[in-house]
mmCIF file of C-alpha atoms in Angstrom:
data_model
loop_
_atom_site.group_PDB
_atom_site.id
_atom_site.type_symbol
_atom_site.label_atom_id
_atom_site.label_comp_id
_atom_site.label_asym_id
_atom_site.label_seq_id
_atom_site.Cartn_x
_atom_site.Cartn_y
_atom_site.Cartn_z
ATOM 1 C CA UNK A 1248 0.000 0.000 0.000
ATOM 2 C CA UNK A 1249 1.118 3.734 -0.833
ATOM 3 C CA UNK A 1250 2.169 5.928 2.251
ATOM 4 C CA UNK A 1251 -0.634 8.200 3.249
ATOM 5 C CA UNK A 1252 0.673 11.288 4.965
ATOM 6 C CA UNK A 1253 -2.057 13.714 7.059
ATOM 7 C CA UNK A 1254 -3.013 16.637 5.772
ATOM 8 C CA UNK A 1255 -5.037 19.620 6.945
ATOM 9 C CA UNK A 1256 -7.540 21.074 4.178
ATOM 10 C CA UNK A 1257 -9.463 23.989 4.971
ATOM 11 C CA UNK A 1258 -9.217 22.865 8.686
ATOM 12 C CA UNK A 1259 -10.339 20.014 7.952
ATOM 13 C CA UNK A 1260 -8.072 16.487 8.650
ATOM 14 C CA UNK A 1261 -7.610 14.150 5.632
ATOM 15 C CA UNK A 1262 -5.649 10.973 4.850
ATOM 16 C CA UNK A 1263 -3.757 10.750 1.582
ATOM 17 C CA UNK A 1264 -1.076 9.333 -0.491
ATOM 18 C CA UNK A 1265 2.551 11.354 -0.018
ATOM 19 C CA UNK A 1266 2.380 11.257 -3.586
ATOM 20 C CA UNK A 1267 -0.013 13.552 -5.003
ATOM 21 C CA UNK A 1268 0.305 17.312 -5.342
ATOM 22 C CA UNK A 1269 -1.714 19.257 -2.833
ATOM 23 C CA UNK A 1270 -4.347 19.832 -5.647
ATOM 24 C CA UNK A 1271 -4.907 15.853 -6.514
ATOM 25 C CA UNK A 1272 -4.991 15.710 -2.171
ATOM 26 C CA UNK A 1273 -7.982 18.201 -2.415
ATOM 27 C CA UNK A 1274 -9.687 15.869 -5.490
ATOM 28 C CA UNK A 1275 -8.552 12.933 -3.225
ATOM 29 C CA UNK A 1276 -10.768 14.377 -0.387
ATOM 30 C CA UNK A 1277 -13.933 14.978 -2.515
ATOM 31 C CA UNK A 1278 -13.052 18.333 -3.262
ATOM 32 C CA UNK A 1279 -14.663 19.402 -7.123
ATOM 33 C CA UNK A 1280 -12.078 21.600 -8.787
ATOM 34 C CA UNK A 1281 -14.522 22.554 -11.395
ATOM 35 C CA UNK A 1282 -13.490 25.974 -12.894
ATOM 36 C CA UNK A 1283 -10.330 28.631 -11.746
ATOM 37 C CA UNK A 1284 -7.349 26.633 -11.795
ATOM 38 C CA UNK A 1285 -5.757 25.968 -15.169
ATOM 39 C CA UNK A 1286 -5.001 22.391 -15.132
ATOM 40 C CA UNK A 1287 -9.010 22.212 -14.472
ATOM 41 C CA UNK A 1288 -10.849 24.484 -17.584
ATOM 42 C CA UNK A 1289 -9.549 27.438 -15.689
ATOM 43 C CA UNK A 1290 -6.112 29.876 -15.845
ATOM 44 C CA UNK A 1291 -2.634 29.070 -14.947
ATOM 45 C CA UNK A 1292 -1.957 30.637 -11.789
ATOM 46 C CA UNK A 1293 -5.752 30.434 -9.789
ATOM 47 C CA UNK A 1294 -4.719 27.759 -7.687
ATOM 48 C CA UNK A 1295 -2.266 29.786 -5.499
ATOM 49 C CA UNK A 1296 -1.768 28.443 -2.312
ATOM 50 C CA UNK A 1297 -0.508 28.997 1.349
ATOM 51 C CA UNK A 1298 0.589 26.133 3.740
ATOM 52 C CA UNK A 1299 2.245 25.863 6.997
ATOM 53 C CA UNK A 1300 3.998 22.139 8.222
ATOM 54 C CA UNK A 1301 3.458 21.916 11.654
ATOM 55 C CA UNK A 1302 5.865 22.707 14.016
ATOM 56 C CA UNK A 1303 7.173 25.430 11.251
ATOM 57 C CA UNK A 1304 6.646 28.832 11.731
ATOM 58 C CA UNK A 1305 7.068 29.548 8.533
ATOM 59 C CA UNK A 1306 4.127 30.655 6.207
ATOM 60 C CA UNK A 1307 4.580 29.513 2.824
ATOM 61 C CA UNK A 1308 3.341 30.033 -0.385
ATOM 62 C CA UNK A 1309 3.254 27.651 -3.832
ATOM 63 C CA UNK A 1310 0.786 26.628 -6.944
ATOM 64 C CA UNK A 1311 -1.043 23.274 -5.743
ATOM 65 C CA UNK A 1312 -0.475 21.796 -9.108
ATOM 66 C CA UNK A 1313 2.901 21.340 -8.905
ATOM 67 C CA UNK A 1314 3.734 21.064 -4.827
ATOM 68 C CA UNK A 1315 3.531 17.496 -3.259
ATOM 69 C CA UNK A 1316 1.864 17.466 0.148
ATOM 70 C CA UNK A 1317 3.799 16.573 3.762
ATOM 71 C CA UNK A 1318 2.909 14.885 6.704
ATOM 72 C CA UNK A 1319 0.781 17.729 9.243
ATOM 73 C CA UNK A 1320 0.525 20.080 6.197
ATOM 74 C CA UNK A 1321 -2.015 22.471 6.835
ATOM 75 C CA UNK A 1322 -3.187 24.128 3.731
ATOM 76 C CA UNK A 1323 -5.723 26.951 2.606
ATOM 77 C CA UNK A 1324 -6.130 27.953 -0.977
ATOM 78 C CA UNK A 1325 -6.220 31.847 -2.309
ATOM 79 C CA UNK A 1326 -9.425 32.201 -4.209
ATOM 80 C CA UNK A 1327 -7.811 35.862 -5.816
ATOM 81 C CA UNK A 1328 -5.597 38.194 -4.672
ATOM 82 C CA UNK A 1329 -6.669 42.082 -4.908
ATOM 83 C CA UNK A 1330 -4.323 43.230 -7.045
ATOM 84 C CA UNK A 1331 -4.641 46.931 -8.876
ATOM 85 C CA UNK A 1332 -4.715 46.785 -12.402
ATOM 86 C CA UNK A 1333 -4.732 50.120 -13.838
ATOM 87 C CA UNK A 1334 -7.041 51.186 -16.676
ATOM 88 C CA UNK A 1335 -4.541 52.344 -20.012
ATOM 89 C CA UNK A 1336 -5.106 52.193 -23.806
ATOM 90 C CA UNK A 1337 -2.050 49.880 -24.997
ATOM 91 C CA UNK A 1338 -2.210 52.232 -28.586
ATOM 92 C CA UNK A 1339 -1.836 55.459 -26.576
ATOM 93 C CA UNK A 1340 1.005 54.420 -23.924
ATOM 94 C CA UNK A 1341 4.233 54.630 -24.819
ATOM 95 C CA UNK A 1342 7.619 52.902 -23.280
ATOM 96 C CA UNK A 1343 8.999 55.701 -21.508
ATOM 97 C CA UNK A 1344 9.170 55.654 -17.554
ATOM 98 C CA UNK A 1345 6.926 58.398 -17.087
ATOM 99 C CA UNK A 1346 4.013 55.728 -18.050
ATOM 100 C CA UNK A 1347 5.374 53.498 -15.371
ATOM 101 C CA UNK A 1348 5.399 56.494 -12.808
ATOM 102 C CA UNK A 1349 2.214 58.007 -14.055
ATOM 103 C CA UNK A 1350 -0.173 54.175 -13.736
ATOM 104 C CA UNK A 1351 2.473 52.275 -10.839
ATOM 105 C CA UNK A 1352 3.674 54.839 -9.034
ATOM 106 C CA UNK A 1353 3.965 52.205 -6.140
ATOM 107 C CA UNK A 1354 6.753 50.830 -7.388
ATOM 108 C CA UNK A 1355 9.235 53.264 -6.722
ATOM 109 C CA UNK A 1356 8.434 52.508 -2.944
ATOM 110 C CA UNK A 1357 9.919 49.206 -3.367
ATOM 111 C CA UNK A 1358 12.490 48.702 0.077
ATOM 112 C CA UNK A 1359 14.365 46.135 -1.855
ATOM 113 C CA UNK A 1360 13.535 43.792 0.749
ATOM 114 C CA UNK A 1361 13.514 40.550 -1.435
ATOM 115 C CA UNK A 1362 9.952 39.354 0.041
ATOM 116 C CA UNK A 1363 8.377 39.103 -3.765
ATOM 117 C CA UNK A 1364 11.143 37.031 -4.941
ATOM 118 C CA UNK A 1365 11.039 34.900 -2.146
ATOM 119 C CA UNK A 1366 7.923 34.092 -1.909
ATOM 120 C CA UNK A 1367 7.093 33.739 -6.102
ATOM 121 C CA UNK A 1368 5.855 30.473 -7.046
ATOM 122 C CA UNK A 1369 7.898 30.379 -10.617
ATOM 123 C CA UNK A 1370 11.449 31.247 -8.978
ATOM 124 C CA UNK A 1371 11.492 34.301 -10.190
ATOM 125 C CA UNK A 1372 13.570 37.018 -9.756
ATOM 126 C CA UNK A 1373 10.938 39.362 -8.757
ATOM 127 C CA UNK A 1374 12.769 42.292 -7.168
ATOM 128 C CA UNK A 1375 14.996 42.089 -10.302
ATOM 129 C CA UNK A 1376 12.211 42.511 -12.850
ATOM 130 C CA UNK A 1377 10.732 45.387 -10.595
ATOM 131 C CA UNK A 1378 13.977 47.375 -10.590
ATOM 132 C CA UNK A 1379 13.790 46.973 -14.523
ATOM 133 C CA UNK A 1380 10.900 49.011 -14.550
ATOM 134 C CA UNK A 1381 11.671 51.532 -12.225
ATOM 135 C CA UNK A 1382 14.255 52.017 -14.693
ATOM 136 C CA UNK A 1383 12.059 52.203 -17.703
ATOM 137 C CA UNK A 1384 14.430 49.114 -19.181
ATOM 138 C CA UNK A 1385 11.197 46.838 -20.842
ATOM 139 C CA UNK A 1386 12.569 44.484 -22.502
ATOM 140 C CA UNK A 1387 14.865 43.149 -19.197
ATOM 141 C CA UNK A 1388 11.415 43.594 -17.503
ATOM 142 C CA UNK A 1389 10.059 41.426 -19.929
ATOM 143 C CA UNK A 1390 12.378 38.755 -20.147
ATOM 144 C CA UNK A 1391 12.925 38.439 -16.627
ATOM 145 C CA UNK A 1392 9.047 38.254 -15.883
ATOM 146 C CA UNK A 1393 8.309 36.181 -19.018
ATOM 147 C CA UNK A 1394 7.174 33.050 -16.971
ATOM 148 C CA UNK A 1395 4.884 34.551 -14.816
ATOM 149 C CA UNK A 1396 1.322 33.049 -14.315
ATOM 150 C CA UNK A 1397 -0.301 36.473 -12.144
ATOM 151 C CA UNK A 1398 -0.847 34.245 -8.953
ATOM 152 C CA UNK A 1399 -0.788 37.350 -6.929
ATOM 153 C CA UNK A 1400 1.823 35.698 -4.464
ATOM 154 C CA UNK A 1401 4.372 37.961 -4.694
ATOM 155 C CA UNK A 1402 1.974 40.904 -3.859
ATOM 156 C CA UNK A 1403 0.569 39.400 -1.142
ATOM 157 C CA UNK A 1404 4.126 39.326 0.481
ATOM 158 C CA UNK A 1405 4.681 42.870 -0.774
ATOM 159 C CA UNK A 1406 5.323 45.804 2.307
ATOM 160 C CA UNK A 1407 5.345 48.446 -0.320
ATOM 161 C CA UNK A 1408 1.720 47.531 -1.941
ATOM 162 C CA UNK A 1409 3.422 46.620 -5.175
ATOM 163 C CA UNK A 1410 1.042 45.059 -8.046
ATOM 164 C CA UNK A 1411 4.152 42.926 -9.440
ATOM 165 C CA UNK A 1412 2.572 41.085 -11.929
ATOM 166 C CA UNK A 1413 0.018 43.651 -13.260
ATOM 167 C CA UNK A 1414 3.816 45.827 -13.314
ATOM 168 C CA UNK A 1415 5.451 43.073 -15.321
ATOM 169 C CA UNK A 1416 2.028 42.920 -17.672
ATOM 170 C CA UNK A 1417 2.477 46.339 -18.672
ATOM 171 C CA UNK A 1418 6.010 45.813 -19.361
ATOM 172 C CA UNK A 1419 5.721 42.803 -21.672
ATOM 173 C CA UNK A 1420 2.964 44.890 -23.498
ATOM 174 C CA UNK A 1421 4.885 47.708 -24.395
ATOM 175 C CA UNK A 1422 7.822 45.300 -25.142
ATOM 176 C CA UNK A 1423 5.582 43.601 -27.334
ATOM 177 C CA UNK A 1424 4.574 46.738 -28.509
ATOM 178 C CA UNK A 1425 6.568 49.091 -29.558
ATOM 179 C CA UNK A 1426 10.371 47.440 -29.228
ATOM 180 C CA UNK A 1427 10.726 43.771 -29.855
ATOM 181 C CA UNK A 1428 11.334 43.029 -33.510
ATOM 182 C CA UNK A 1429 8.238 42.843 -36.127
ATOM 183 C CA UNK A 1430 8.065 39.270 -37.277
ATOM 184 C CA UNK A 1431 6.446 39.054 -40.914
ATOM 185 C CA UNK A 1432 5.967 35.344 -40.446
ATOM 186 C CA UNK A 1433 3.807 36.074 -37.688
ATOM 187 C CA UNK A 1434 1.386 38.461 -39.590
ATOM 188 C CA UNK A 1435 1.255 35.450 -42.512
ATOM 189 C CA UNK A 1436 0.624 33.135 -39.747
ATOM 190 C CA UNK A 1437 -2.354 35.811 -38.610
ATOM 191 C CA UNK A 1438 -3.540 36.167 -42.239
ATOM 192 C CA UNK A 1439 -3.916 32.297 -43.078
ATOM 193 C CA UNK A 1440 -5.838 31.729 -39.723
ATOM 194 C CA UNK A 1441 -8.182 34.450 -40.431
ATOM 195 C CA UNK A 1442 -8.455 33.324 -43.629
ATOM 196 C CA UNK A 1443 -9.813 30.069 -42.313
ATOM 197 C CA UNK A 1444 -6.666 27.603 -43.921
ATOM 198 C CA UNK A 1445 -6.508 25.502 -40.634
ATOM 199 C CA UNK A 1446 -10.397 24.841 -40.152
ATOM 200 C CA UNK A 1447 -10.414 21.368 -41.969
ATOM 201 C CA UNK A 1448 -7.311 20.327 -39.997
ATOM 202 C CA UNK A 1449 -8.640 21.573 -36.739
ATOM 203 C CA UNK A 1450 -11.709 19.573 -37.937
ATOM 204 C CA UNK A 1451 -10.239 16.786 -38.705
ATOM 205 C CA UNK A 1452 -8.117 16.453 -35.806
ATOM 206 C CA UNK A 1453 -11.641 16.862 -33.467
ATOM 207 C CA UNK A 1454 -12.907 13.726 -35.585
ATOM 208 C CA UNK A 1455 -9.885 11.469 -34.145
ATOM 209 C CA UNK A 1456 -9.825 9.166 -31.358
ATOM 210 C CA UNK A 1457 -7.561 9.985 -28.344
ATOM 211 C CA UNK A 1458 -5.397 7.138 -29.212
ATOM 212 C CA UNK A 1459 -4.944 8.266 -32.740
ATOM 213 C CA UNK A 1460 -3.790 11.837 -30.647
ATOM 214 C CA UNK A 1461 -1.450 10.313 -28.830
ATOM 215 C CA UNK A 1462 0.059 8.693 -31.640
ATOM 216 C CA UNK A 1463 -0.169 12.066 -33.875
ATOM 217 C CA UNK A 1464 1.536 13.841 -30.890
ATOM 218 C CA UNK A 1465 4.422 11.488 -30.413
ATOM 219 C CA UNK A 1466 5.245 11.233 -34.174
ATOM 220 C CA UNK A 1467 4.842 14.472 -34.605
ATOM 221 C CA UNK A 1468 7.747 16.740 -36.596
ATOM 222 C CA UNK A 1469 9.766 18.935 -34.040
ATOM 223 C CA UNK A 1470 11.517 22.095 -35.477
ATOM 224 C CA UNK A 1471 15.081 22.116 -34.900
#
């Protein structure tokens, strides 16, 4: 028999296998994870979650797709986390640090204390990404924040107020915008799927089976 480990869910005590991730320990438990996160018909990043081991002091914070549970783990999800998202028109801003001043003004109240990076849920460099934008330097904003999934983490940990990821949106829109490279392949790519080329392969592909998916999907041509 697999190792069941106790966990704490909402205050409530369960029994479960050590190896599922604390979201399959809340499915495990009879909890319906029918809309929010990703993983479940939902967004990447709505299943933010902090946990305490017992005996710890330590408050922690992860994504409960991708954390296994521990023994005495007690665990309560994030449903959202407040954070500001400013109103702009992405065809009006332009990348110049006044705009970051002028819609995140919070930012430049950062203490450098490190709390955002250490608590983010990716690894990211958080503090790093929000210097980058104090600086008006996008594109290092944008790189450095690429993998973020908004879980609102970082914020929540935040002694200055800071909206990090709504920051790091902004960035990686302007980036986007007005300084990465144009790609004409991507405009062709824009064209033909407006244009409605990929509707009978789409439509085929719904006709097959999932074993006839699988075996697309593992055959399948990789660019080098």
């Amino acid at each position: 028999m697999e190792q069941m480990v106790t966990v704490y869910l909402f205050g409530k005590r369960y029994q479960v296998p050590e190896s599922l991730t604390i979201m399959e320990a809340m499915e495990y438990a009879g909890y319906q994870l029918v809309r929010g996160c990703g993983c479940r018909n939902g967004f990447c990043g709505a299943c933010a979650t902090i946990y305490r081991i017992a005996g710890d002091r330590e408050l922690k914070g992860c994504l409960a797709c991708s954390t296994k549970v521990e023994d005495n783990m007690y665990v309560a999800a994030l449903p959202f986390f407040p954070l500001v998202k400013e109103i702009y028109d992405i065809e009006k801003v332009k990348p110049t640090e006044q705009i970051m001043m002028q819609l995140y003004p919070e930012i430049y109240a950062c203490v450098g204390c490190s709390a955002c990076t250490k608590a983010c849920t990716q690894g990211l460099d958080v503090m790093q990404y929000i210097a980058y934008a104090q600086r008006g330097e996008y594109e290092k904003c944008a790189e450095e924040s690429f993998d973020c999934v908004m879980c609102g983490v970082c914020s929540s940990r935040c002694p200055a107020g800071i909206s990090h990821p709504q920051v790091a949106m902004l960035a990686r829109r302007l980036n986007g915008k007005y300084l990465a490279p144009h790609c004409d392949h991507l405009d062709e790519r824009i064209a033909e799927i407006r244009d409605g080329k990929f509707i009978p392969l789409i439509e085929s592909l719904m006709g097959k089976s999932i074993e006839e998916m699988q075996e697309l999907y593992n055959n399948r041509e990789i660019e080098k």
